[in-house]
Backbone as JSON Lines, residues from 0, in Angstrom:
{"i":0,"aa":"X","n":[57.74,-29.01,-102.45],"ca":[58.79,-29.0,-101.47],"c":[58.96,-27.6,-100.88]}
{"i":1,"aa":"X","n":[58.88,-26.49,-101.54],"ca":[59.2,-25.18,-101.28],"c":[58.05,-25.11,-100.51]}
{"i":2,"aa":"X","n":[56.81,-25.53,-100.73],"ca":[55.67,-25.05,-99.86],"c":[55.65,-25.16,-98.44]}
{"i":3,"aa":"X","n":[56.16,-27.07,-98.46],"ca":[56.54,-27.57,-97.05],"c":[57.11,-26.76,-96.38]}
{"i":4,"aa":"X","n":[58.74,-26.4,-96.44],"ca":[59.34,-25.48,-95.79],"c":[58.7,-24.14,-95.8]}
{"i":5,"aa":"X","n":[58.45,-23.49,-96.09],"ca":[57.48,-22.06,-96.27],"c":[56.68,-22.62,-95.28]}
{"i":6,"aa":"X","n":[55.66,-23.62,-95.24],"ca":[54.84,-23.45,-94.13],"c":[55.37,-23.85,-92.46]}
{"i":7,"aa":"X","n":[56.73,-24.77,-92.31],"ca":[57.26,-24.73,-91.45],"c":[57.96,-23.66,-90.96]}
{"i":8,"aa":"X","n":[59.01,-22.84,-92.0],"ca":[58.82,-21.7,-91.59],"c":[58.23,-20.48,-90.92]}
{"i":9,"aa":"X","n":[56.99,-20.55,-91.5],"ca":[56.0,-19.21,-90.91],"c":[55.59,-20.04,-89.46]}
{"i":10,"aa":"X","n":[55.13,-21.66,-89.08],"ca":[54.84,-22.22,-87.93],"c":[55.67,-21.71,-87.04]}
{"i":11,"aa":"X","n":[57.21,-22.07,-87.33],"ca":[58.62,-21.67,-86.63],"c":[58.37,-20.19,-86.06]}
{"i":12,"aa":"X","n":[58.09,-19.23,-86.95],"ca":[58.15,-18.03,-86.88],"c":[56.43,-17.45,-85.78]}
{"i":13,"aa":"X","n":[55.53,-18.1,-85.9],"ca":[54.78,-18.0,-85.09],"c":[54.67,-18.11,-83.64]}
{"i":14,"aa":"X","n":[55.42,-19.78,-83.4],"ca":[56.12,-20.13,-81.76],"c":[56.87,-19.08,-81.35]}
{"i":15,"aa":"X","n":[57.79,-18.72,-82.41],"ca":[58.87,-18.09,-81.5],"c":[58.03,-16.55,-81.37]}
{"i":16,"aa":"X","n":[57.2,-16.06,-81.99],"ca":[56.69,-14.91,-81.56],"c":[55.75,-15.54,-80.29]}
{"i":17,"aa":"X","n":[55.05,-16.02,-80.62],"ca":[54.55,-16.08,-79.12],"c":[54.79,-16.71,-78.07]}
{"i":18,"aa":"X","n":[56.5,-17.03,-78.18],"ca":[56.84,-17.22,-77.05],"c":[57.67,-15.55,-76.56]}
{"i":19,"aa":"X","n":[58.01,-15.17,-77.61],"ca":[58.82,-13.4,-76.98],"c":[57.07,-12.8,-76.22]}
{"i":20,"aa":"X","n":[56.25,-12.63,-77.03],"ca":[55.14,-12.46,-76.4],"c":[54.51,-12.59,-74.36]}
{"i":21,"aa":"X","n":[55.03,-13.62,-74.92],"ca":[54.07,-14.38,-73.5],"c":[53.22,-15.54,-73.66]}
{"i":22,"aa":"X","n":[52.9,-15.37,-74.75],"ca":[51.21,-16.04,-74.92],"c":[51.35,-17.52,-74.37]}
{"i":23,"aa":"X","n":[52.67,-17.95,-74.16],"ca":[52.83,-19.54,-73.67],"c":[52.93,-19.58,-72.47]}
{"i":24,"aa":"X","n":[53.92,-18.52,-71.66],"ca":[53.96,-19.12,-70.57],"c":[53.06,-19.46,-69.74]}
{"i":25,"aa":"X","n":[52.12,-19.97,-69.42],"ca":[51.47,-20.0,-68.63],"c":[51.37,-21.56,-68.96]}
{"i":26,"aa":"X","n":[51.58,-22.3,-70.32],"ca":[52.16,-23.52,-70.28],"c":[53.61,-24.36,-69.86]}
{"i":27,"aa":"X","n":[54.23,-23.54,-69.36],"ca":[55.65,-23.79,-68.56],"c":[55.33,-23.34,-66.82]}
{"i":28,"aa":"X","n":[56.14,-23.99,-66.73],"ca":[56.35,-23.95,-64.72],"c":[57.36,-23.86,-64.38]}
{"i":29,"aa":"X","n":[57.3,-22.95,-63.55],"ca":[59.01,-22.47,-63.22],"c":[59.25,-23.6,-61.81]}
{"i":30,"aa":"X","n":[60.17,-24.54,-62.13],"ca":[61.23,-25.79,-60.77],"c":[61.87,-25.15,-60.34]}
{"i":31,"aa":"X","n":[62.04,-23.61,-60.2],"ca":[63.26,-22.76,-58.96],"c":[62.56,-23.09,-58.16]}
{"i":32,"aa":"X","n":[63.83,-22.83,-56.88],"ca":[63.04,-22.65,-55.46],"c":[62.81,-21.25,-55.81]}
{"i":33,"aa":"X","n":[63.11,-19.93,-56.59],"ca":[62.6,-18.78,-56.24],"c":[61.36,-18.9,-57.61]}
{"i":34,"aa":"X","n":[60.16,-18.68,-57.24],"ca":[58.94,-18.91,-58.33],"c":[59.3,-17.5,-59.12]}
{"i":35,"aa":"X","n":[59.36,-16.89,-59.04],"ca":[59.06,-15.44,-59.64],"c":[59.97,-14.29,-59.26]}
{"i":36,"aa":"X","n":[59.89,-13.14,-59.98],"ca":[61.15,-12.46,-59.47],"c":[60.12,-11.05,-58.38]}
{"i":37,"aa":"X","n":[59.11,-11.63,-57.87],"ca":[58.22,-10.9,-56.6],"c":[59.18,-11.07,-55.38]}
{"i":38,"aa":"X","n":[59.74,-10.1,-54.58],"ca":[59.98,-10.33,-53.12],"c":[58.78,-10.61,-52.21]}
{"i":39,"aa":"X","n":[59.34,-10.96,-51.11],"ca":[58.11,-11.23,-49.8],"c":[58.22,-10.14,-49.31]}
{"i":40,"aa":"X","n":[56.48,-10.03,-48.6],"ca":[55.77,-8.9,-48.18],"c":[55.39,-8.83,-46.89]}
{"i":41,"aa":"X","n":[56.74,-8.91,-46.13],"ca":[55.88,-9.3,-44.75],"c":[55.27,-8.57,-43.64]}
{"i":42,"aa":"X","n":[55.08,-7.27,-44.68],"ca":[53.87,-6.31,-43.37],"c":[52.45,-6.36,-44.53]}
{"i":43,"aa":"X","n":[52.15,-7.62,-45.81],"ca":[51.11,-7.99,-45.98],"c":[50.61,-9.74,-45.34]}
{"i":44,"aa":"X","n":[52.02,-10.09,-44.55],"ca":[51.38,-11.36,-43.93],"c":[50.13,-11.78,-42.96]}
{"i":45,"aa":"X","n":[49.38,-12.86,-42.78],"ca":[48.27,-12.42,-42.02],"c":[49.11,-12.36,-40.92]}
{"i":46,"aa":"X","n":[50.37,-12.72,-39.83],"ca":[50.27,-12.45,-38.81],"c":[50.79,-11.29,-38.28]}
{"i":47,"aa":"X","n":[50.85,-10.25,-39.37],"ca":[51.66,-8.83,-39.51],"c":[50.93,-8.25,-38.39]}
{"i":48,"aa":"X","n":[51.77,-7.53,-37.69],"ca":[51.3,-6.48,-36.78],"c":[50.35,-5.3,-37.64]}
{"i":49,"aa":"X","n":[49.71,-4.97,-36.84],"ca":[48.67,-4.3,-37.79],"c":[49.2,-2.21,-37.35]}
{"i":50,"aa":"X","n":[49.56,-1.97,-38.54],"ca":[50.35,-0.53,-38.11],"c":[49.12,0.14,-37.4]}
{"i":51,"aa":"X","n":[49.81,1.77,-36.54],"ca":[49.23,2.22,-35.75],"c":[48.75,1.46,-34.45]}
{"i":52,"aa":"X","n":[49.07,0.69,-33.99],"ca":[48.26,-0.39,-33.02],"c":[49.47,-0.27,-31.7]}
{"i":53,"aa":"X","n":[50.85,-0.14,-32.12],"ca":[52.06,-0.07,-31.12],"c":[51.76,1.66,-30.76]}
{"i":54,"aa":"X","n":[52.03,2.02,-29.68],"ca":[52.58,3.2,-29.31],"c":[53.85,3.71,-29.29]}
{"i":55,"aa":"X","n":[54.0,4.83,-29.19],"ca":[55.46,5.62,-29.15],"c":[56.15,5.04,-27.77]}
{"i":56,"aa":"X","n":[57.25,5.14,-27.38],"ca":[57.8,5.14,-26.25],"c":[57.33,6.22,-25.1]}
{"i":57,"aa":"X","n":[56.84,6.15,-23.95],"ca":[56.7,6.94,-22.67],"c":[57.59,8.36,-23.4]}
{"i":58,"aa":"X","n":[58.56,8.41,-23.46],"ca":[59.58,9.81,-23.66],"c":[59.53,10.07,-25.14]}
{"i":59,"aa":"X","n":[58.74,9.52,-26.03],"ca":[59.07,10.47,-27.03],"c":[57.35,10.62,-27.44]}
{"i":60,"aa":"X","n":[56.49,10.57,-26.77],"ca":[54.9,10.73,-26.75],"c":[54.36,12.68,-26.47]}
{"i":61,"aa":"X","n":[54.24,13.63,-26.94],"ca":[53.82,14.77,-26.84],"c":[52.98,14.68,-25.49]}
{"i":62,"aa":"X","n":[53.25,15.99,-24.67],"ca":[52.53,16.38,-23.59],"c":[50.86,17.09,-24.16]}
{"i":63,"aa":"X","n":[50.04,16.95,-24.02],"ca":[49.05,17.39,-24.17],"c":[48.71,18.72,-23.39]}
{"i":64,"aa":"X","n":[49.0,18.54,-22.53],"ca":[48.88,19.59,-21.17],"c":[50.24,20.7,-21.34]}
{"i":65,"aa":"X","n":[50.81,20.24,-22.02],"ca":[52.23,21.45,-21.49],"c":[51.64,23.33,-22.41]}
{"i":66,"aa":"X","n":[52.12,24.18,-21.81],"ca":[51.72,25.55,-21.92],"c":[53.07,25.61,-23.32]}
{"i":67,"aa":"X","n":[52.01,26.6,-24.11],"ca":[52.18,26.67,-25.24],"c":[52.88,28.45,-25.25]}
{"i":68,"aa":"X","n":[54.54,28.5,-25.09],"ca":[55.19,29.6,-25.37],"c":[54.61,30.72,-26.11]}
{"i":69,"aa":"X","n":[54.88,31.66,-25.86],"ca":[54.39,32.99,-26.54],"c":[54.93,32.9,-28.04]}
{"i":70,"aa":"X","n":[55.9,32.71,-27.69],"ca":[56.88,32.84,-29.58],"c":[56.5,32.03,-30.34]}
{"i":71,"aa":"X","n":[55.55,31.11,-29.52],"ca":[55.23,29.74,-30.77],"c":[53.3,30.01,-30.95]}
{"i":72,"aa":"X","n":[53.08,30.66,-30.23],"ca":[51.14,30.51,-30.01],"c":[51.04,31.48,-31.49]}
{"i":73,"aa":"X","n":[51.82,32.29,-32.26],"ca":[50.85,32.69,-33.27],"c":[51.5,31.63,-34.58]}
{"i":74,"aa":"X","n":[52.43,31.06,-34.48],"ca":[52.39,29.72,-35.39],"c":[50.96,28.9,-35.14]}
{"i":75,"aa":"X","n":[50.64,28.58,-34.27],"ca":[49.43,28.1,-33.77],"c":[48.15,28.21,-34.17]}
{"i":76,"aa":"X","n":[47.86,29.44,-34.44],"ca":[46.46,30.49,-35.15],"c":[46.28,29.71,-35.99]}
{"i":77,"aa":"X","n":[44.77,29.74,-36.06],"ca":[44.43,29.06,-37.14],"c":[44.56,30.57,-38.29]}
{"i":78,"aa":"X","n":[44.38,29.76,-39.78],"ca":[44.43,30.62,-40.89],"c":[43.08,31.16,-41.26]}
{"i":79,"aa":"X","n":[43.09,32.37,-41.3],"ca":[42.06,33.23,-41.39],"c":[41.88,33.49,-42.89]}
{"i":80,"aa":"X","n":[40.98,34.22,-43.49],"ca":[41.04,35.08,-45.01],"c":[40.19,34.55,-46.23]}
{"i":81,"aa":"X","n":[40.5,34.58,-47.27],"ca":[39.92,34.14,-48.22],"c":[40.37,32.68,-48.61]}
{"i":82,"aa":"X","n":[39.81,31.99,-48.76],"ca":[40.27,30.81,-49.24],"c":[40.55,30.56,-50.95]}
{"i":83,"aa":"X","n":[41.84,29.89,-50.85],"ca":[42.26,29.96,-52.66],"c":[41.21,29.11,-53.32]}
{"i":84,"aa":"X","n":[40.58,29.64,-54.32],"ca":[40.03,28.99,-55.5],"c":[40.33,27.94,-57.06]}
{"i":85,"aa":"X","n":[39.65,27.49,-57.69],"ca":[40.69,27.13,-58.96],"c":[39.61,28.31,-59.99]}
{"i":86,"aa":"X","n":[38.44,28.72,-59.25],"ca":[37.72,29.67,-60.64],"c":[38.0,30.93,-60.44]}
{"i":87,"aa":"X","n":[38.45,31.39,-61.48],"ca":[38.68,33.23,-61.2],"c":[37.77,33.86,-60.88]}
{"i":88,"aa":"X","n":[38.18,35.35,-59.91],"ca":[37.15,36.07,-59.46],"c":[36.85,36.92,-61.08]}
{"i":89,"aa":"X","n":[35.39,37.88,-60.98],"ca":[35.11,38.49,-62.0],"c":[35.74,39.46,-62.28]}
{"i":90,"aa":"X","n":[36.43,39.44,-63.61],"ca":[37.48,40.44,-64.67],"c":[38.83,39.79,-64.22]}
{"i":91,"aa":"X","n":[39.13,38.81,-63.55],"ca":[40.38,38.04,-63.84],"c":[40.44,37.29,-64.74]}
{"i":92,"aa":"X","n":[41.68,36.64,-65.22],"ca":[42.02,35.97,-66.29],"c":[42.14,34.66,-65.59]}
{"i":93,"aa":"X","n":[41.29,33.68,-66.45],"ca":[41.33,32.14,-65.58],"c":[43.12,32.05,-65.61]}
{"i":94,"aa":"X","n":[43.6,31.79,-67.11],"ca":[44.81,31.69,-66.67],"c":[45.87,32.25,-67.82]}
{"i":95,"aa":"X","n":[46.75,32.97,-66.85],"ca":[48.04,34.07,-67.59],"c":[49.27,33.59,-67.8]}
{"i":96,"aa":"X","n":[49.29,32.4,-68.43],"ca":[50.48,31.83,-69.21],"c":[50.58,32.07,-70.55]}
{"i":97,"aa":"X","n":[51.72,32.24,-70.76],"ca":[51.23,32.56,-72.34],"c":[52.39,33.09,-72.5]}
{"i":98,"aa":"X","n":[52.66,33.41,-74.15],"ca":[53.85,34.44,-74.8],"c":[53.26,35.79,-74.55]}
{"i":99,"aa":"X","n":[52.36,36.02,-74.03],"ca":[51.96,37.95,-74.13],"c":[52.16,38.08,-72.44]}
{"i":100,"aa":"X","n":[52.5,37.31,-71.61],"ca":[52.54,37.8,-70.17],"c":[53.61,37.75,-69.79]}
């Protein structure tokens, strides 16, 4: 008799783990009207406008042609110089973190 229950037990104790798990659902079906707790995606619908494809408005579109102010043309420059690395130059320290710096 003790065995019976002992083995219904541990059965009991098996379901209910694999139902906290997961391992079942996929034998249940969810009858909501909402299936899942996913929202809708509707700039992945097929009849989604496809981005970049609309233009800006006439008035808020950049002049191409307009003359480029003095105070603003050396924002403009391109960047000149050495370009940053991730390998140290020779007799630098790759890297100076530390308790001694």
């Amino acid at each position: 008799m003790a065995v019976a229950a002992g083995a219904v037990g541990a059965i009991a104790a098996g379901v209910t783990a694999a139902l906290k798990l997961g391992w079942l659902d996929r034998f249940f079906t969810v009858t909501d009207a909402d299936p899942g707790a996913e929202h809708a995606a509707p700039d992945l619908a097929p009849a989604a406008a496809t981005p970049g494809t609309a233009r800006a408005p006439e008035a808020f579109r950049p002049d191409p042609t307009a003359p480029v102010p003095d105070s603003e043309r050396e924002a403009l420059r391109p960047a000149t110089g050495l370009a940053p690395t991730m390998s140290p130059e020779r007799g630098e320290m790759a890297n100076q973190t530390g308790a001694a710096n």
